[in-house]
Coordinates of C-alpha atoms in Angstrom, one line a residue:
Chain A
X665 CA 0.0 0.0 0.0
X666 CA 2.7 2.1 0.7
X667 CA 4.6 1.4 -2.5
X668 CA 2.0 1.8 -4.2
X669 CA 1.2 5.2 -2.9
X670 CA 4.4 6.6 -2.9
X671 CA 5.1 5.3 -7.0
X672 CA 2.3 7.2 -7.8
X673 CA 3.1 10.0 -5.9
X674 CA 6.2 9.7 -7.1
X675 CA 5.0 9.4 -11.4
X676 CA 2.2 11.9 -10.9
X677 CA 4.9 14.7 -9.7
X678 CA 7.2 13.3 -12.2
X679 CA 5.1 14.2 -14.8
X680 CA 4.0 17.2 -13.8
X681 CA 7.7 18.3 -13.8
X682 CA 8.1 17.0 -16.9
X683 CA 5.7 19.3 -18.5
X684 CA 6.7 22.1 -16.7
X685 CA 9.8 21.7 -18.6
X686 CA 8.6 21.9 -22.0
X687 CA 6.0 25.2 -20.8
X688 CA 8.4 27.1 -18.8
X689 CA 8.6 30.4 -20.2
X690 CA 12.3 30.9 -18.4
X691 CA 14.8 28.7 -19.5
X692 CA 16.3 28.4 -16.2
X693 CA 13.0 27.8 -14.4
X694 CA 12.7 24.5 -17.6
X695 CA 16.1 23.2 -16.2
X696 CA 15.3 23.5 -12.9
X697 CA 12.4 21.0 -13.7
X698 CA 14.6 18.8 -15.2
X699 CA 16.4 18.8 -12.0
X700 CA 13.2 17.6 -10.3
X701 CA 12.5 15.4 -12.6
X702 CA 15.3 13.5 -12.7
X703 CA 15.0 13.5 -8.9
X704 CA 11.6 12.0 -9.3
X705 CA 12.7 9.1 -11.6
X706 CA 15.9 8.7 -9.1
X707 CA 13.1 7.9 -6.4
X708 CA 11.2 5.8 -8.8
X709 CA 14.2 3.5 -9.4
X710 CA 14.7 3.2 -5.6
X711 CA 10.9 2.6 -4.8
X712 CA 11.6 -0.7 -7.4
X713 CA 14.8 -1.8 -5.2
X714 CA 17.5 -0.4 -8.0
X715 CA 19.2 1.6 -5.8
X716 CA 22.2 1.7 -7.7
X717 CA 21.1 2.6 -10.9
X718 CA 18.8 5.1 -8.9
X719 CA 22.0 6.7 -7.2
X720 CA 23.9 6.7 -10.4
X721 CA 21.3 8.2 -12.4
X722 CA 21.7 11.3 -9.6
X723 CA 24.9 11.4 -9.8
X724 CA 25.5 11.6 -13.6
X725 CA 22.7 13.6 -14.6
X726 CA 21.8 16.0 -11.4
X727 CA 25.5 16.3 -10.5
X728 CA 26.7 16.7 -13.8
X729 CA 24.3 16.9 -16.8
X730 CA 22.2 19.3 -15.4
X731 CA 24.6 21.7 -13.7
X732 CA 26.3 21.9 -17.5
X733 CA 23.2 22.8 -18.9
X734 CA 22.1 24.9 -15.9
X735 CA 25.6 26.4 -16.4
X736 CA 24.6 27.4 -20.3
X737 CA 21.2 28.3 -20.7
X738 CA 22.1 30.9 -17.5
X739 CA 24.6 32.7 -19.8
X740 CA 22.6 32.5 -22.8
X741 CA 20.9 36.0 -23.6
X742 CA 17.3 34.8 -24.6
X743 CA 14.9 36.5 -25.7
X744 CA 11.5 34.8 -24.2
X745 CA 9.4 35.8 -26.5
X746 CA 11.4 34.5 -29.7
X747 CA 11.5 31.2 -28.0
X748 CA 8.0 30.3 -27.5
X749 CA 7.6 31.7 -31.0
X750 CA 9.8 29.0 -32.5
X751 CA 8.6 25.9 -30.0
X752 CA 5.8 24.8 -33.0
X753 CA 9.2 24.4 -35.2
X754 CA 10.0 21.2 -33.4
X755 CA 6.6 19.6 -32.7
X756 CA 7.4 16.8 -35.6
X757 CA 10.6 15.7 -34.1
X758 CA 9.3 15.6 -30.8
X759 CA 6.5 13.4 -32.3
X760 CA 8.8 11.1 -33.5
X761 CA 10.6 11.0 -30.8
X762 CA 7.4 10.0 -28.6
X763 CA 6.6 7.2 -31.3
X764 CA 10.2 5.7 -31.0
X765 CA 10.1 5.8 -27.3
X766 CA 6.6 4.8 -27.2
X767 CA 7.0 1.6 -29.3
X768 CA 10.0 0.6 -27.2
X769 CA 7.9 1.1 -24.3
X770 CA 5.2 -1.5 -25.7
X771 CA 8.1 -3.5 -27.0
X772 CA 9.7 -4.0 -23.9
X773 CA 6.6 -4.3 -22.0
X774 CA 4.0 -6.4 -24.4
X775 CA 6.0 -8.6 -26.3
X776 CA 9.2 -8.9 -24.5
X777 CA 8.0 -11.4 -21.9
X778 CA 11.1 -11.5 -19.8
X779 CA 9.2 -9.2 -16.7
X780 CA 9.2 -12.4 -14.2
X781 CA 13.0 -13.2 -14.6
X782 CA 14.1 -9.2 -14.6
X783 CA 11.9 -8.6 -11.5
X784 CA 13.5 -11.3 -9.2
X785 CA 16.9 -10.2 -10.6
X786 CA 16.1 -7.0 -9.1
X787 CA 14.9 -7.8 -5.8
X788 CA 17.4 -10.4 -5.2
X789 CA 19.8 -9.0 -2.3
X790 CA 22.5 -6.3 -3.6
X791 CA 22.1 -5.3 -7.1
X792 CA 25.2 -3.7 -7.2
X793 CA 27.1 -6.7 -7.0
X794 CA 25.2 -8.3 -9.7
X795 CA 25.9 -5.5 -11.9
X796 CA 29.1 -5.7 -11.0
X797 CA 29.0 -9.6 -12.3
X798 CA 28.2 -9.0 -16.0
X799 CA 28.9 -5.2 -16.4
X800 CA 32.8 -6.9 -17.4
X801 CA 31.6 -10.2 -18.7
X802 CA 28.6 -10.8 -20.3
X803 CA 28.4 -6.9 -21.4
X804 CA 31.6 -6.0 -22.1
X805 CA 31.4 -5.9 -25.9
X806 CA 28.9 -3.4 -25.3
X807 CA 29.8 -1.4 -22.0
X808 CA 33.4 -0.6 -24.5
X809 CA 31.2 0.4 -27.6
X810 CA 29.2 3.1 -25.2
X811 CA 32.4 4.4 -23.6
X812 CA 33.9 4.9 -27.1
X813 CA 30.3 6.7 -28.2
X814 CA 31.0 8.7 -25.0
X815 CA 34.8 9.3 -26.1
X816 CA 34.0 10.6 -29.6
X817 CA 31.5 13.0 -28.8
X818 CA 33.5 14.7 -26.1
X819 CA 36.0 14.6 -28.7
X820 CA 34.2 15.9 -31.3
X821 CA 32.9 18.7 -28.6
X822 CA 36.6 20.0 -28.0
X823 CA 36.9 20.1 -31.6
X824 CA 34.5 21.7 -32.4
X825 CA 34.7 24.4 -29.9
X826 CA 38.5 24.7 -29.3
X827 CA 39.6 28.2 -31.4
X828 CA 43.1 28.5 -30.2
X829 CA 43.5 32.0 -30.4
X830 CA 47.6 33.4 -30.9
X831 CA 46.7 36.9 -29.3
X832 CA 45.6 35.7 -26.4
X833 CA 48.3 35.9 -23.5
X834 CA 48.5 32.7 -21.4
X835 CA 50.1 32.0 -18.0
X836 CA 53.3 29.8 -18.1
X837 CA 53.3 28.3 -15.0
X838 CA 56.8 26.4 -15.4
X839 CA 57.9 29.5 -15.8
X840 CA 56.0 31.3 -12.9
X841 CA 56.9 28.4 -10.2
X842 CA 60.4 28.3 -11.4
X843 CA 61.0 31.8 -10.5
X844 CA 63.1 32.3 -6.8
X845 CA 63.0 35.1 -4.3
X846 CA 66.0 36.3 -6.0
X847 CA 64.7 37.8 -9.4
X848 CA 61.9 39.4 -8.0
X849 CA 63.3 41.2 -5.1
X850 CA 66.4 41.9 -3.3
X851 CA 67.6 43.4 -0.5
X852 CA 69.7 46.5 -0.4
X853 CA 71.2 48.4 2.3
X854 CA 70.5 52.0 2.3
X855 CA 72.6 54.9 4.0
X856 CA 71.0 57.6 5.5
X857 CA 71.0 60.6 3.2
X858 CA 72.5 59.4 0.1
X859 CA 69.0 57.0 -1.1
X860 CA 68.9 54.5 -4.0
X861 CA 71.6 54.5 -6.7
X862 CA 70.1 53.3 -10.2
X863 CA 72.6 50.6 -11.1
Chain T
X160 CA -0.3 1.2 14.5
X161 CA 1.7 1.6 17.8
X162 CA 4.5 0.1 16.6
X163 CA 4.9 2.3 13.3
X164 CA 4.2 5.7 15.8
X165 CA 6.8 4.4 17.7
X166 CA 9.5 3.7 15.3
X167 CA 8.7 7.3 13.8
X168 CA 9.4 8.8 17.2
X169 CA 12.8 7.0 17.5
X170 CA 13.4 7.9 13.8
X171 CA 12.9 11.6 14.7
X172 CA 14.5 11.3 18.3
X173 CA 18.2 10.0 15.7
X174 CA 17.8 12.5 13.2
X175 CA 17.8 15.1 16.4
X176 CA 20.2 13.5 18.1
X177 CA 22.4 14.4 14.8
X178 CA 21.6 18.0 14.2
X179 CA 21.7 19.2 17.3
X180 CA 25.1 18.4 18.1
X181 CA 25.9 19.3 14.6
X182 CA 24.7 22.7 14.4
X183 CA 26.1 23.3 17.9
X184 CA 29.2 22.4 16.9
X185 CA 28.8 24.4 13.5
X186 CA 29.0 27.2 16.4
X187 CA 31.8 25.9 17.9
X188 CA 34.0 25.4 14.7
X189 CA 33.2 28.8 14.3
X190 CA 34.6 30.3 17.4
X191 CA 37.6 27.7 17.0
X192 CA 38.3 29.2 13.8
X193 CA 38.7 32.5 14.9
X194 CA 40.8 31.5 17.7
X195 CA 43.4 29.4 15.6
X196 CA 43.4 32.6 13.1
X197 CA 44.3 34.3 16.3
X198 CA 46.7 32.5 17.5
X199 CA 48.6 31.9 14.2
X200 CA 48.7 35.8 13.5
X201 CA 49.7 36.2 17.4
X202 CA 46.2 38.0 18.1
X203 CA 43.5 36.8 21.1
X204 CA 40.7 36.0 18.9
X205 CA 37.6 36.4 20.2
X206 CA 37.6 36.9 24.0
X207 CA 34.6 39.0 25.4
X208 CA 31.3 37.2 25.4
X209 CA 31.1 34.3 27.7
X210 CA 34.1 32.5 29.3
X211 CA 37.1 32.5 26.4
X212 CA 35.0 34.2 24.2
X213 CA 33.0 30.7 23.7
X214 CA 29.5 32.3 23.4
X215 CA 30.6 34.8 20.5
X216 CA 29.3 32.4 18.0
X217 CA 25.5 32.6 19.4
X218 CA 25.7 36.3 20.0
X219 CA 26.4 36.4 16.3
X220 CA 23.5 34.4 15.2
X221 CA 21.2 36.1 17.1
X222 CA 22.1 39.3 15.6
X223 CA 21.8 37.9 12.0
X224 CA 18.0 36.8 13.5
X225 CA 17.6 40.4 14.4
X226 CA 18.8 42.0 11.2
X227 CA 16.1 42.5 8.3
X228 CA 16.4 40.3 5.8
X229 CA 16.6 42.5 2.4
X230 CA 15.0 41.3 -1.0
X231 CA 16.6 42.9 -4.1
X232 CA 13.9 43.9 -6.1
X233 CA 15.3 42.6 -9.4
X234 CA 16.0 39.2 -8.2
X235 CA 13.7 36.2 -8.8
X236 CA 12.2 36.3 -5.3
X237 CA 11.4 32.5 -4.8
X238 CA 14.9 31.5 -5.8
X239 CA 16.4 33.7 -3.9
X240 CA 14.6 32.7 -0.6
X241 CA 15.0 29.0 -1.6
X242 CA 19.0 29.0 -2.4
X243 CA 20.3 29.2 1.3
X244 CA 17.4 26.7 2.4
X245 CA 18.9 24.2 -0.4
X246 CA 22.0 24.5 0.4
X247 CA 21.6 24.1 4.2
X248 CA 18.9 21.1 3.8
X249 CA 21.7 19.2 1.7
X250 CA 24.3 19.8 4.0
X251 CA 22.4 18.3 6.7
X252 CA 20.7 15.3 5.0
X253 CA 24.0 14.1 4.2
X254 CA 24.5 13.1 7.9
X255 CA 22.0 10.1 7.6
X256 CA 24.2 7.7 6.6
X257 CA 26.8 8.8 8.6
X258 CA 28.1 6.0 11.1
X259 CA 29.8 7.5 14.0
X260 CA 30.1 3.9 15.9
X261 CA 28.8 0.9 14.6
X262 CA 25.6 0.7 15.6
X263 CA 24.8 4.3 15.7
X264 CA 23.7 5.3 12.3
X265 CA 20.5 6.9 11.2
X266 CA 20.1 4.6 7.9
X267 CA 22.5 2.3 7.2
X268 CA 22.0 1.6 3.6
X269 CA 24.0 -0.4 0.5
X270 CA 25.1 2.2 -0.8
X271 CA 25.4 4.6 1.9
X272 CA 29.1 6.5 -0.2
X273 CA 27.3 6.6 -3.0
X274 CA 24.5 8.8 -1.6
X275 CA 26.9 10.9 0.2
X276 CA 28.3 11.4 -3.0
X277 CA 25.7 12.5 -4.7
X278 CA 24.6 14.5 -2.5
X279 CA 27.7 16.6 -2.1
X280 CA 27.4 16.9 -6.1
X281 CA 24.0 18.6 -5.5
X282 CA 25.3 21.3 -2.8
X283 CA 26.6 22.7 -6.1
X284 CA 22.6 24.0 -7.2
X285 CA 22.1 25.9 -3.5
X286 CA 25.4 28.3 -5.0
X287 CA 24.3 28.6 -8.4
X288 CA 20.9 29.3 -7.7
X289 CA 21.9 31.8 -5.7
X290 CA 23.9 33.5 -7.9
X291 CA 21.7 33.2 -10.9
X292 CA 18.3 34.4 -8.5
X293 CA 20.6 37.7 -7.1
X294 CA 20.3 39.1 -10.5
X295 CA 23.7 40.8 -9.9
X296 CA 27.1 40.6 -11.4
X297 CA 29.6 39.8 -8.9
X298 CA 27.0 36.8 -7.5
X299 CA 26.6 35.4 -11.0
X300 CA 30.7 35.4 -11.5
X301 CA 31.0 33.9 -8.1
X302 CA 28.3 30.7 -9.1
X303 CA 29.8 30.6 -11.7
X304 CA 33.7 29.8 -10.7
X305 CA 31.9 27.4 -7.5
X306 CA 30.0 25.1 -10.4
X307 CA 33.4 24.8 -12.5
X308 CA 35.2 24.6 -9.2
X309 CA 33.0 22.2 -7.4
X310 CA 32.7 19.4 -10.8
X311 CA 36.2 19.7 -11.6
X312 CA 36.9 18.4 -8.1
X313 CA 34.2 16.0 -7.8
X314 CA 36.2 14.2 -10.6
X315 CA 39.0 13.5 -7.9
X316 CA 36.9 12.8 -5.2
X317 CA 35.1 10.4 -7.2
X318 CA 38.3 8.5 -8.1
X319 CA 39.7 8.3 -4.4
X320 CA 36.5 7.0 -3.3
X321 CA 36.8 4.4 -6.3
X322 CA 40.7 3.8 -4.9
X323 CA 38.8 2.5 -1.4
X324 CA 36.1 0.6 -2.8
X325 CA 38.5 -1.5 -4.7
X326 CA 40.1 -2.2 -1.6
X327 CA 37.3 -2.6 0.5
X328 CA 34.7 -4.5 -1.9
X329 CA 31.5 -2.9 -0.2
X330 CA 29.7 0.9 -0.6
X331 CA 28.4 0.6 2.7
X332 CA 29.9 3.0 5.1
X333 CA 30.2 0.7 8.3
X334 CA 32.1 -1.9 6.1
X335 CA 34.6 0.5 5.0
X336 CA 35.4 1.2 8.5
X337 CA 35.4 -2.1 9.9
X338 CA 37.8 -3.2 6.8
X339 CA 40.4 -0.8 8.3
X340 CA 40.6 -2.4 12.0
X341 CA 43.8 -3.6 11.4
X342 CA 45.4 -0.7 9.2
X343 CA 44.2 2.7 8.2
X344 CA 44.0 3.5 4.4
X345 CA 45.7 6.8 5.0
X346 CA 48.7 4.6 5.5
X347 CA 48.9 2.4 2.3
X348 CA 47.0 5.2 0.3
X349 CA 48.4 8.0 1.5
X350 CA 48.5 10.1 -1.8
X351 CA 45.2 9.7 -2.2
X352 CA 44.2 10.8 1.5
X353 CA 46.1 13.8 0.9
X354 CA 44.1 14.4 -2.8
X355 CA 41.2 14.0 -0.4
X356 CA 41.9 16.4 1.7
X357 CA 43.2 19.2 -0.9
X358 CA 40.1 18.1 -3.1
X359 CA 37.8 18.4 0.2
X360 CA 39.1 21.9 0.7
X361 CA 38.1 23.1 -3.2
X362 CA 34.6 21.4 -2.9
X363 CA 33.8 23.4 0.2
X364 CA 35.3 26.4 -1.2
X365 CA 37.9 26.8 1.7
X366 CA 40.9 29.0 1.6
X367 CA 43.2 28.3 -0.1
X368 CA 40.7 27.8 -3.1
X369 CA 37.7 29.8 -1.8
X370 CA 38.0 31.8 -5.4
X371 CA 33.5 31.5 -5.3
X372 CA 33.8 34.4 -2.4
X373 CA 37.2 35.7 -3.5
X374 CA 36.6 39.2 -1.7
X375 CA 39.3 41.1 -3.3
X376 CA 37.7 40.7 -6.6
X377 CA 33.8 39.7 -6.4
X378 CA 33.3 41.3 -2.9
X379 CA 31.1 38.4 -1.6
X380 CA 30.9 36.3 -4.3
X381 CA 27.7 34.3 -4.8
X382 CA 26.0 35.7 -1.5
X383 CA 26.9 38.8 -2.1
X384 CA 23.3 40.5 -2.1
X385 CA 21.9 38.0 0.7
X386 CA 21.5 39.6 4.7
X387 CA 20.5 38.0 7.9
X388 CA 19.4 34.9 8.7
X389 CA 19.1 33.9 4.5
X390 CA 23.3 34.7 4.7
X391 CA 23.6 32.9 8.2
X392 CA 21.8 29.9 6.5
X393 CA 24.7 30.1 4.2
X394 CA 27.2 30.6 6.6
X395 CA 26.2 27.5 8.7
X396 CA 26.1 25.2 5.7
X397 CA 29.1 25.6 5.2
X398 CA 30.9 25.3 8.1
X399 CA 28.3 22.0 8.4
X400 CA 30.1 20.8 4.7
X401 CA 33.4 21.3 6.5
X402 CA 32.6 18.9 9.2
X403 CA 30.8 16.4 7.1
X404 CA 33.8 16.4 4.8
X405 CA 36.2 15.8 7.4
X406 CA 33.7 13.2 8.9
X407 CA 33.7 11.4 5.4
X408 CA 37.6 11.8 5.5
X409 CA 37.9 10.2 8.9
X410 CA 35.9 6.8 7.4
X411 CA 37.2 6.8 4.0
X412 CA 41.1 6.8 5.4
X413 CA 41.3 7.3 9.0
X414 CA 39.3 4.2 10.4
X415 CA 36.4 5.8 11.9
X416 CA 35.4 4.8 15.1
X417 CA 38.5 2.7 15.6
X418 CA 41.8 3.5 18.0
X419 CA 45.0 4.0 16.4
X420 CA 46.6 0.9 18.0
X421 CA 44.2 -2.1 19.3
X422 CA 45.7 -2.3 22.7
X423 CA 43.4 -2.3 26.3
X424 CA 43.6 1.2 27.4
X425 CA 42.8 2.8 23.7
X426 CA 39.9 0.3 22.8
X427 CA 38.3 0.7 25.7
X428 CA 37.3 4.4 25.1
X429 CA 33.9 4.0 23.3
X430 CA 34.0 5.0 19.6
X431 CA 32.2 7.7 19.1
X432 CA 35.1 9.9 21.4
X433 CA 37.9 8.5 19.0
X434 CA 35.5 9.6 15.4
X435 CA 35.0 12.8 17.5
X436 CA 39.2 13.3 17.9
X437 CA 39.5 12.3 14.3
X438 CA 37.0 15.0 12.8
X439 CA 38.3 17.5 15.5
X440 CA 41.9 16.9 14.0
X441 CA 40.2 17.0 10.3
X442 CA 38.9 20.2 10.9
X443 CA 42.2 21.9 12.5
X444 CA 44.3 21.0 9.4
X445 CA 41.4 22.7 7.9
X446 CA 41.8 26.3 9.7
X447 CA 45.7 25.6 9.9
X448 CA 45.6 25.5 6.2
X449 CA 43.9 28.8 6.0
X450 CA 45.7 30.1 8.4
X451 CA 49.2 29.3 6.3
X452 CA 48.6 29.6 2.8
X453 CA 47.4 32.4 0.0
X454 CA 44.8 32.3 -2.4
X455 CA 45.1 30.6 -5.5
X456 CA 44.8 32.2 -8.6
X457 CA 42.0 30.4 -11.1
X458 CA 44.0 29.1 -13.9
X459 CA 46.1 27.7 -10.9
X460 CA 43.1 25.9 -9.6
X461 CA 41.4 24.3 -12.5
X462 CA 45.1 23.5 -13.7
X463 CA 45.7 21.8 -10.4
X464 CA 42.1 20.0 -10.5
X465 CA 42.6 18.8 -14.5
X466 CA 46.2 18.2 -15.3
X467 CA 47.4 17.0 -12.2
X468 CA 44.6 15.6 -10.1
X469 CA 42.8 13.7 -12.4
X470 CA 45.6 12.0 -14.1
X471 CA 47.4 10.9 -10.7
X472 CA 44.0 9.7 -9.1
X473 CA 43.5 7.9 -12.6
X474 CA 46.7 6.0 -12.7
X475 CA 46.3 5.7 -9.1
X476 CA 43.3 3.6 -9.6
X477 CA 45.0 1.0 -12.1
X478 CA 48.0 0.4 -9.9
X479 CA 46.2 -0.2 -6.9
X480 CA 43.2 -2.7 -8.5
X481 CA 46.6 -4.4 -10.7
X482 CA 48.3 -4.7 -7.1
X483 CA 45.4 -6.2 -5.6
X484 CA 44.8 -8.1 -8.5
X485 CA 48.2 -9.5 -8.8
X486 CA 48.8 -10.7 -5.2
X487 CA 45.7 -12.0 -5.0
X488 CA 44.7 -9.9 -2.4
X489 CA 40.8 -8.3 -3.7
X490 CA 38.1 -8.7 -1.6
X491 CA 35.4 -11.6 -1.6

């Protein structure tokens, strides 16, 4: 009864969130949501017993994702009105995004009768052992192919971004932490009423 | 029903029983800070109210309560007001998974590092939020260098805490500590107990690398336009991040509740006085540290975070898992 209550708690104020997102008229105010939501589906994963892939899924995307995008959108200078001007632009997209994620949603749920067998997997003691177990073995193949995704789109990122600039004056800090007391001051002894000889 | 009412009262009895002594000694840190300051640059330090000065922390906070608490009219009033409150909420929640004996723990959960983890990565929002909500230069600048600051640490943190796990096998708090009755990590890993500590320092924003409130350039940094009780809020989650750093310090590498040698007069002190010494030494290295060194500059910081940090903690992390490895000796 609890569960129950709490997952849809829990989904009701995950959705909400969710389209408080997408009608935000403040950018920030749309990330902030994103924050909650995220938090929601954290709580969802932990209602179902995944606490690891609940914790996880805070880490990477509250502690992280969001703080990057947080960190953008807050510099960006938007002009509000602009924005919900262009939102119809990318109503087919979304739609077909909703349809992919839709049918995997009935695929994985209709047709895919594996629900038993992933249910006691779940609840069986610590499931960060077991993901531990065939994260390296039975899903290696694959665990490498997304860490290379990963790699090539940060990749791609720096290259795409990284101007380097030749007018720009950097620090060298070899140089700077290489430099002793020695060149930068030094100590002379002055007589009274004859001061500082330029040598 | 008796029994569920019941349980909730203990539940809320613990989660007292942590606060309180937190926040007092959020005051006391306070007062010790000022008196370490002191005595490094040969002043008294606070002296006047109470005996040694002790009370001076509470006479403080109750003239933040008194002060009015100011609302800049261009700032995005619900923000604004809800920044601190994050920020404080996050750096007390962390303390439920902290053990400070073995039985004593509020929740004792799997993956109790995890959580404490992820819920430093969060104190992160309360700064930005507040910089963002101020609607005011020198805030914004100084959420801005804390976020950069705060992830490019986290990055270290994360990899130290990875170092213990490998040698410990468990994310549960109490079996990290009971792993280290016979040795301390800070002795086999003590690189990476000193990354800790340096790294524990930037994710707090302490001196030496408290660039988010660098005064001399961004007056208060990200609380700059906050007063009263909404800047005390601020104040005492930070000195309640400091402890709960060090707290995690003393677990991760300094054995917790455990005596330094397992010999009759040191074991039979009860634990919780030993985890107390432990944080207490923590947090002086803290305040010694600000007491010694200058501010860094912050190309010197994120240079020290990225290219050395993260690559020593990295190959840290293979030599210690190919040790283990190799002589047989990882857990289970």
């Amino acid at each position: 009864m609890f569960l129950v209550g709490s997952f849809f708690l829990f989904a009701a104020f995950l959705i909400t969130t969710c389209i408080f997102v997408i009608f935000s008229k403040n950018p920030v105010n749309s990330v902030l949501f994103l924050v909650l939501a995220f938090l929601n589906s954290t709580f969802l994963f932990i209602l179902i017993g995944a606490e690891f892939v609940g914790i996880i899924l805070a880490i990477v995307y509250i502690g992280a994702v969001a703080i990057l995008f947080l960190f953008v959108v807050m510099m960006l200078d938007i002009q509000i009105t602009t924005l919900m001007f262009n939102i119809k632009r990318y109503i087919p997209l979304a739609l077909l995004f909703a349809g992919i994620i839709l049918a995997e949603i009935i695929y994985l749920t209709v047709f895919k009768t594996s629900k038993n067998n992933l249910d006691t997997f779940i609840r069986s003691k610590n499931n960060t052992e077991q993901i531990g177990d065939v994260l390296y073995t039975e899903y290696f193949i694959d665990f490498q192919l997304s860490g290379i995704v990963l790699l090539l789109a940060m990749i791609g990122a720096i290259v795409l971004t990284h101007v380097y600039r030749p007018t720009i004056k950097r620090q060298n800090i070899e140089s700077q932490n290489s430099t002793t007391a020695e060149d930068r001051v030094k100590l002379v002894k002055i007589k009274s009423g004859e001061g500082i000889k330029d040598d | 029903m008796t029994s569920l009412s019941f349980e909730l009262t203990i539940g809320i009895l613990k989660i007292f029983s942590f606060v309180v002594p937190v926040l007092v000694s959020v005051a006391l840190l306070v007062y010790l800070e000022r008196k370490v300051l002191g005595a490094v640059q040969l002043r008294k330090g606070p002296n006047v109210v109470g005996p040694f000065g002790i009370l001076q922390s509470f006479a403080d906070v109750l003239k933040l309560l008194t002060k009015e608490n100011l609302l800049p009219s261009s700032s995005n009033k619900f923000l604004f007001i809800f920044a601190p409150m994050l920020t404080l909420i996050l750096s007390l929640i962390a303390w439920a998974v902290i053990p400070i004996s073995s039985t004593y723990v509020i929740a004792n959960i799997n993956i109790g590092i995890l959580y404490l983890f992820a819920v430093s990565s969060f104190g992160v929002y309360g700064v930005i939020i507040a910089g963002w909500a101020s609607n005011s230069k020198y805030p914004f600048l100084g959420a801005l260098r804390s976020a950069a600051q705060m992830i490019s640490y986290e990055v270290s943190i994360g990899f130290v805490i990875i170092t213990v796990l490998i040698c410990v096998g468990s994310l549960n708090l109490i079996d990290i500590v009971e792993s280290q009755k016979n040795m301390w990590f800070a002795i086999p890993l003590l690189p990476m107990f000193v990354i800790f500590i340096i790294s524990a320092l930037a994710e707090t924003n302490r001196l030496p690398f408290d660039l988010p409130e660098d005064e001399a350039t961004l007056v208060a940094g990200f609380f700059t336009e906050y007063s009263s009780i909404s800047f005390g809020l601020f104040f005492l989650a930070e000195y309640a991040n400091m402890i709960l750093m060090s707290s995690l310090t003393v677990i991760l590498f300094l054995g917790g509740w455990y005596p330094p040698i397992d010999i009759f007069p040191l074991n039979a002190i009860p634990g919780i006085f030993w985890f107390v010494i432990k944080v207490f030494l923590i947090l002086f290295v803290f305040l010694w540290v600000r007491a010694t060194f200058p501010r860094y500059r912050y190309d010197q910081l994120m240079r020290l975070g990225w290219k050395i940090f993260l690559p020593f903690t990295l190959i840290w992390v293979v030599i210690t898992s190919a040790f283990l490895f190799y002589f047989g000796l990882l857990p289970n």
